[in-house]
Amino acid sequence: MMNRIGKLHQNKLPLIMGILNATPDSFSDGGRYLDSGKAIEHAIRMAAEGADIIDIGGESTRPGALPVNAGEQLARSLPIITALRAALPDILISIDTTLADVAEAALVAGVDIINDISAGINDPAMFNIAARHRCPIVLMHMQGQPETMQDNPHYRHVVQEVCDYLTARAKCALQAGIARENILFDPGIGFGKRRQDNLDLLAHLDTLVALGYPVLLGTSRKRFMGALCDETEAQNLLGATVATTALGVDAGVKILRVHDVRENKQAAIVAYAIGVRKHETP
């Protein structure tokens, strides 16, 4: 595990996290990978296309989604984790959950990273699990809960509020015994945010990066981009997603969480190469 985790800190190129929703109701691909066989095939395909991390979730967190209990999340995700760890021993795997029992069972099964959209708030035991397993944990900002988060989100200064929130959650994680190098930030694009909030956060990603924690960006096929592009089908937002990937890389984002691995990997490689030249060229 430690050799795999080294990729988070040693890799100069941004890492691509491929999304694997083992759910019936995720906003973009709900139901497509509920069957464990299809899910494993898709994960292996994403790895072949260049994914560095596979993010497995057994609970939809789309706007309006209802909570899923730990037993059901594990029934959906554990067979995939076990098979994927055997098939791809060197790839990083993350578990997308807010429940400590799910996170711990997934870590025992071979997962490397906890991806908690509640930043440890939904389950107070989450930070203890991460500290005991000495694993990285992604702390995300979200206003409200998935079921109600888009009802009436409001901010005065969204960038500062998100930075303050994540810094406070990182302090709690450190107090729980999580190593600083194992804490990552996610601004939570689309999670309790209005269109202008998402755009402000994307325009100021460098402010979040400057806090000193690796940043994960998840914009893939998000609804606010569909509104901008007059596109109602999430699957048709590849071009929009690729644009945010390039912007994220330029701002110093460490991990891009995406559905379409090959295209976003290419965007990240090219954006990174341009950034290197920008800093090297007099």
CSV table of C-alpha atoms in Angstrom, one decimal:
chain,number,residue,atom,x,y,z
A,1,MET,CA,0.0,0.0,0.0
A,2,MET,CA,2.7,2.5,0.9
A,3,ASN,CA,4.4,2.1,-2.5
A,4,ARG,CA,1.1,2.9,-4.2
A,5,ILE,CA,0.4,5.9,-1.9
A,6,GLY,CA,3.7,7.3,-2.9
A,7,LYS,CA,2.2,8.2,-6.3
A,8,LEU,CA,0.1,10.9,-4.6
A,9,HIS,CA,3.3,12.8,-3.6
A,10,GLN,CA,5.9,11.7,-6.0
A,11,ASN,CA,4.1,12.1,-9.3
A,12,LYS,CA,4.7,15.4,-11.0
A,13,LEU,CA,1.9,15.0,-13.5
A,14,PRO,CA,-1.6,15.5,-12.1
A,15,LEU,CA,-3.3,12.2,-11.4
A,16,ILE,CA,-6.5,11.1,-13.1
A,17,MET,CA,-9.2,9.5,-10.8
A,18,GLY,CA,-11.7,7.5,-12.8
A,19,ILE,CA,-15.3,7.5,-11.4
A,20,LEU,CA,-16.9,4.1,-10.8
A,21,ASN,CA,-20.5,4.4,-9.5
A,22,ALA,CA,-21.9,1.1,-8.3
A,23,THR,CA,-25.3,2.7,-7.9
A,24,PRO,CA,-28.7,2.7,-9.6
A,25,ASP,CA,-29.2,6.4,-9.5
A,26,SER,CA,-26.0,8.5,-10.0
A,27,PHE,CA,-26.7,11.5,-12.2
A,28,SER,CA,-24.6,10.5,-15.2
A,29,ASP,CA,-24.1,6.7,-15.2
A,30,GLY,CA,-26.5,5.4,-12.6
A,31,GLY,CA,-27.3,1.7,-13.1
A,32,ARG,CA,-24.6,1.1,-15.8
A,33,TYR,CA,-22.2,-0.5,-13.3
A,34,LEU,CA,-24.4,-1.9,-10.6
A,35,ASP,CA,-23.5,-5.3,-11.9
A,36,SER,CA,-20.1,-6.1,-10.4
A,37,GLY,CA,-18.8,-7.8,-13.6
A,38,LYS,CA,-19.6,-4.7,-15.7
A,39,ALA,CA,-18.1,-2.5,-13.0
A,40,ILE,CA,-14.8,-4.4,-12.9
A,41,GLU,CA,-14.6,-4.4,-16.7
A,42,HIS,CA,-15.1,-0.6,-16.7
A,43,ALA,CA,-12.5,-0.1,-14.0
A,44,ILE,CA,-9.9,-2.1,-15.9
A,45,ARG,CA,-10.8,-0.2,-19.1
A,46,MET,CA,-10.3,3.1,-17.2
A,47,ALA,CA,-6.9,1.9,-15.9
A,48,ALA,CA,-5.9,1.0,-19.5
A,49,GLU,CA,-6.9,4.5,-20.6
A,50,GLY,CA,-4.6,6.1,-18.0
A,51,ALA,CA,-6.5,6.3,-14.7
A,52,ASP,CA,-4.1,6.5,-11.7
A,53,ILE,CA,-6.9,6.0,-9.2
A,54,ILE,CA,-10.3,4.3,-9.4
A,55,ASP,CA,-12.9,5.9,-7.1
A,56,ILE,CA,-15.6,3.4,-6.1
A,57,GLY,CA,-18.9,4.5,-4.6
A,58,GLY,CA,-22.0,2.6,-3.5
A,59,GLU,CA,-24.1,5.7,-2.8
A,60,SER,CA,-25.2,8.4,-5.2
A,61,THR,CA,-24.5,11.9,-4.0
A,62,ARG,CA,-26.3,13.7,-6.9
A,63,PRO,CA,-28.7,16.5,-5.8
A,64,GLY,CA,-31.8,15.0,-4.2
A,65,ALA,CA,-30.2,11.6,-3.5
A,66,LEU,CA,-31.2,9.8,-0.3
A,67,PRO,CA,-28.7,8.2,2.0
A,68,VAL,CA,-27.8,4.5,1.6
A,69,ASN,CA,-27.0,2.4,4.6
A,70,ALA,CA,-23.6,0.8,5.2
A,71,GLY,CA,-24.7,-2.7,4.4
A,72,GLU,CA,-26.0,-1.8,1.0
A,73,GLN,CA,-23.0,0.3,0.2
A,74,LEU,CA,-20.7,-2.6,1.1
A,75,ALA,CA,-22.8,-5.1,-0.9
A,76,ARG,CA,-22.4,-2.9,-3.9
A,77,SER,CA,-18.7,-2.0,-3.6
A,78,LEU,CA,-16.8,-4.8,-1.8
A,79,PRO,CA,-17.0,-7.4,-4.6
A,80,ILE,CA,-15.6,-4.7,-7.0
A,81,ILE,CA,-12.8,-3.7,-4.6
A,82,THR,CA,-11.7,-7.3,-4.0
A,83,ALA,CA,-11.7,-8.2,-7.7
A,84,LEU,CA,-10.1,-5.0,-8.8
A,85,ARG,CA,-7.3,-5.2,-6.2
A,86,ALA,CA,-6.5,-8.7,-7.5
A,87,ALA,CA,-6.6,-7.7,-11.2
A,88,LEU,CA,-4.7,-4.4,-10.8
A,89,PRO,CA,-2.4,-4.7,-7.7
A,90,ASP,CA,-0.6,-1.5,-8.4
A,91,ILE,CA,-3.4,0.9,-9.0
A,92,LEU,CA,-4.7,3.3,-6.3
A,93,ILE,CA,-8.3,2.7,-5.2
A,94,SER,CA,-10.5,5.1,-3.3
A,95,ILE,CA,-13.8,4.5,-1.5
A,96,ASP,CA,-16.4,7.3,-1.9
A,97,THR,CA,-18.3,7.2,1.4
A,98,THR,CA,-19.2,9.2,4.4
A,99,LEU,CA,-19.6,6.2,6.7
A,100,ALA,CA,-16.7,4.9,8.8
A,101,ASP,CA,-17.8,1.3,8.8
A,102,VAL,CA,-17.8,1.3,5.0
A,103,ALA,CA,-14.4,3.0,4.9
A,104,GLU,CA,-12.8,0.5,7.2
A,105,ALA,CA,-14.2,-2.5,5.5
A,106,ALA,CA,-13.0,-1.1,2.2
A,107,LEU,CA,-9.5,-0.4,3.5
A,108,VAL,CA,-9.3,-4.0,4.8
A,109,ALA,CA,-10.3,-5.2,1.3
A,110,GLY,CA,-7.5,-3.2,-0.4
A,111,VAL,CA,-8.6,0.4,-0.8
A,112,ASP,CA,-5.9,3.1,-0.4
A,113,ILE,CA,-7.8,6.4,0.0
A,114,ILE,CA,-11.0,7.6,1.7
A,115,ASN,CA,-13.0,10.1,-0.3
A,116,ASP,CA,-15.5,11.7,2.1
A,117,ILE,CA,-17.8,14.4,0.7
A,118,SER,CA,-18.8,15.3,4.3
A,119,ALA,CA,-15.2,16.0,5.4
A,120,GLY,CA,-15.6,13.8,8.4
A,121,ILE,CA,-18.8,15.4,9.6
A,122,ASN,CA,-21.4,12.8,8.8
A,123,ASP,CA,-19.6,10.1,10.8
A,124,PRO,CA,-17.4,11.3,13.7
A,125,ALA,CA,-15.5,8.0,13.6
A,126,MET,CA,-14.2,8.6,10.1
A,127,PHE,CA,-11.1,10.6,11.2
A,128,ASN,CA,-10.2,7.9,13.7
A,129,ILE,CA,-10.4,5.2,10.9
A,130,ALA,CA,-8.2,7.3,8.6
A,131,ALA,CA,-5.7,7.9,11.4
A,132,ARG,CA,-5.5,4.3,12.4
A,133,HIS,CA,-5.0,3.1,8.9
A,134,ARG,CA,-2.6,5.9,8.1
A,135,CYS,CA,-4.4,6.5,4.8
A,136,PRO,CA,-5.0,9.6,2.7
A,137,ILE,CA,-8.4,11.2,3.1
A,138,VAL,CA,-10.1,13.7,0.8
A,139,LEU,CA,-12.0,16.4,2.6
A,140,MET,CA,-14.7,18.0,0.5
A,141,HIS,CA,-16.8,21.2,1.0
A,142,MET,CA,-20.5,20.8,0.8
A,143,GLN,CA,-23.3,23.1,2.0
A,144,GLY,CA,-26.1,20.9,3.3
A,145,GLN,CA,-26.7,17.3,2.4
A,146,PRO,CA,-27.1,15.8,-1.1
A,147,GLU,CA,-30.9,15.4,-0.5
A,148,THR,CA,-31.3,19.2,0.0
A,149,MET,CA,-28.1,20.9,-1.0
A,150,GLN,CA,-29.4,22.6,-4.1
A,151,ASP,CA,-32.6,23.9,-2.6
A,152,ASN,CA,-31.2,27.3,-1.7
A,153,PRO,CA,-27.4,27.5,-1.4
A,154,HIS,CA,-26.1,30.9,-0.5
A,155,TYR,CA,-22.6,32.5,0.1
A,156,ARG,CA,-21.3,35.9,0.6
A,157,HIS,CA,-17.7,35.1,-0.4
A,158,VAL,CA,-17.7,31.5,-1.7
A,159,VAL,CA,-13.9,31.2,-2.2
A,160,GLN,CA,-13.0,32.4,1.3
A,161,GLU,CA,-15.8,30.4,2.9
A,162,VAL,CA,-14.8,27.2,1.2
A,163,CYS,CA,-11.1,27.8,2.1
A,164,ASP,CA,-12.0,28.5,5.8
A,165,TYR,CA,-14.2,25.4,6.0
A,166,LEU,CA,-11.6,23.1,4.6
A,167,THR,CA,-8.8,24.6,6.7
A,168,ALA,CA,-11.0,24.0,9.8
A,169,ARG,CA,-11.7,20.4,8.8
A,170,ALA,CA,-8.0,19.8,8.2
A,171,LYS,CA,-7.3,21.1,11.7
A,172,CYS,CA,-9.8,18.6,13.1
A,173,ALA,CA,-8.2,15.8,11.1
A,174,LEU,CA,-4.8,16.7,12.4
A,175,GLN,CA,-6.1,16.7,15.9
A,176,ALA,CA,-7.5,13.2,15.3
A,177,GLY,CA,-4.0,12.0,14.4
A,178,ILE,CA,-4.1,12.1,10.6
A,179,ALA,CA,-0.8,13.0,9.1
A,180,ARG,CA,-0.7,16.4,7.3
A,181,GLU,CA,0.6,14.7,4.1
A,182,ASN,CA,-2.5,12.4,4.1
A,183,ILE,CA,-5.0,15.3,3.9
A,184,LEU,CA,-6.4,16.4,0.5
A,185,PHE,CA,-9.0,19.2,-0.3
A,186,ASP,CA,-11.9,19.2,-2.7
A,187,PRO,CA,-13.9,22.4,-3.2
A,188,GLY,CA,-17.0,20.4,-3.9
A,189,ILE,CA,-18.0,21.8,-7.3
A,190,GLY,CA,-21.8,21.3,-7.7
A,191,PHE,CA,-22.3,20.4,-4.0
A,192,GLY,CA,-24.5,23.1,-2.5
A,193,LYS,CA,-23.3,25.6,-5.1
A,194,ARG,CA,-25.0,28.0,-7.5
A,195,ARG,CA,-23.7,28.4,-11.0
A,196,GLN,CA,-21.8,31.6,-10.0
A,197,ASP,CA,-20.3,29.8,-7.0
A,198,ASN,CA,-18.9,27.0,-9.1
A,199,LEU,CA,-17.5,29.6,-11.6
A,200,ASP,CA,-15.9,31.6,-8.8
A,201,LEU,CA,-14.3,28.6,-7.3
A,202,LEU,CA,-12.9,27.5,-10.7
A,203,ALA,CA,-11.6,31.0,-11.4
A,204,HIS,CA,-9.7,31.0,-8.0
A,205,LEU,CA,-8.5,27.4,-7.7
A,206,ASP,CA,-5.0,28.8,-7.2
A,207,THR,CA,-6.2,30.3,-3.9
A,208,LEU,CA,-7.3,26.8,-2.7
A,209,VAL,CA,-4.0,25.3,-3.9
A,210,ALA,CA,-2.1,27.9,-2.0
A,211,LEU,CA,-3.4,26.5,1.3
A,212,GLY,CA,-0.7,23.9,0.9
A,213,TYR,CA,-2.8,20.7,0.7
A,214,PRO,CA,-3.1,18.6,-2.5
A,215,VAL,CA,-6.4,19.6,-4.3
A,216,LEU,CA,-8.8,17.2,-6.0
A,217,LEU,CA,-11.1,18.7,-8.6
A,218,GLY,CA,-14.4,17.0,-9.6
A,219,THR,CA,-16.3,18.8,-12.4
A,220,SER,CA,-17.0,15.9,-14.7
A,221,ARG,CA,-20.3,16.3,-16.6
A,222,LYS,CA,-21.6,18.7,-13.9
A,223,ARG,CA,-25.0,20.3,-14.4
A,224,PHE,CA,-23.9,23.9,-14.2
A,225,MET,CA,-21.8,23.4,-17.3
A,226,GLY,CA,-24.8,22.0,-19.1
A,227,ALA,CA,-26.7,25.1,-18.3
A,228,LEU,CA,-23.8,27.2,-19.7
A,229,CYS,CA,-23.6,25.2,-22.9
A,230,ASP,CA,-27.4,24.7,-23.3
A,231,GLU,CA,-26.9,20.9,-23.1
A,232,THR,CA,-29.2,18.7,-21.1
A,233,GLU,CA,-27.4,15.4,-21.5
A,234,ALA,CA,-24.6,14.9,-19.1
A,235,GLN,CA,-22.8,12.5,-21.4
A,236,ASN,CA,-22.4,15.3,-23.9
A,237,LEU,CA,-20.4,17.5,-21.6
A,238,LEU,CA,-17.0,16.0,-22.4
A,239,GLY,CA,-15.7,19.2,-24.0
A,240,ALA,CA,-16.8,21.3,-21.0
A,241,THR,CA,-15.1,18.9,-18.6
A,242,VAL,CA,-11.9,18.9,-20.6
A,243,ALA,CA,-11.8,22.7,-20.4
A,244,THR,CA,-12.0,22.6,-16.6
A,245,THR,CA,-9.3,19.9,-16.4
A,246,ALA,CA,-6.9,22.1,-18.3
A,247,LEU,CA,-7.7,25.1,-16.1
A,248,GLY,CA,-7.3,22.9,-13.0
A,249,VAL,CA,-3.9,21.7,-14.0
A,250,ASP,CA,-2.8,25.3,-14.7
A,251,ALA,CA,-3.9,26.2,-11.2
A,252,GLY,CA,-1.9,23.4,-9.6
A,253,VAL,CA,-4.6,20.9,-9.0
A,254,LYS,CA,-3.2,17.5,-8.1
A,255,ILE,CA,-6.1,15.1,-8.9
A,256,LEU,CA,-8.8,15.3,-11.6
A,257,ARG,CA,-11.9,13.1,-10.9
A,258,VAL,CA,-13.6,12.3,-14.2
A,259,HIS,CA,-15.8,9.9,-16.1
A,260,ASP,CA,-13.9,10.1,-19.4
A,261,VAL,CA,-10.4,9.1,-18.6
A,262,ARG,CA,-8.6,9.0,-21.9
A,263,GLU,CA,-9.6,12.5,-23.0
A,264,ASN,CA,-9.0,14.2,-19.7
A,265,LYS,CA,-5.7,12.4,-19.3
A,266,GLN,CA,-4.6,13.9,-22.6
A,267,ALA,CA,-5.8,17.4,-21.5
A,268,ALA,CA,-3.9,17.1,-18.3
A,269,ILE,CA,-0.7,16.0,-20.0
A,270,VAL,CA,-0.8,18.9,-22.5
A,271,ALA,CA,-1.8,21.5,-20.0
A,272,TYR,CA,1.0,20.4,-17.6
A,273,ALA,CA,3.6,20.4,-20.4
A,274,ILE,CA,2.5,24.0,-21.4
A,275,GLY,CA,2.7,25.0,-17.7
A,276,VAL,CA,6.3,23.7,-17.5
A,277,ARG,CA,7.3,25.7,-20.6
A,278,LYS,CA,5.6,28.8,-19.2
A,279,HIS,CA,7.8,28.7,-16.1
A,280,GLU,CA,11.0,27.7,-17.9
A,281,THR,CA,10.8,30.1,-20.9
A,282,PRO,CA,12.3,33.5,-20.2
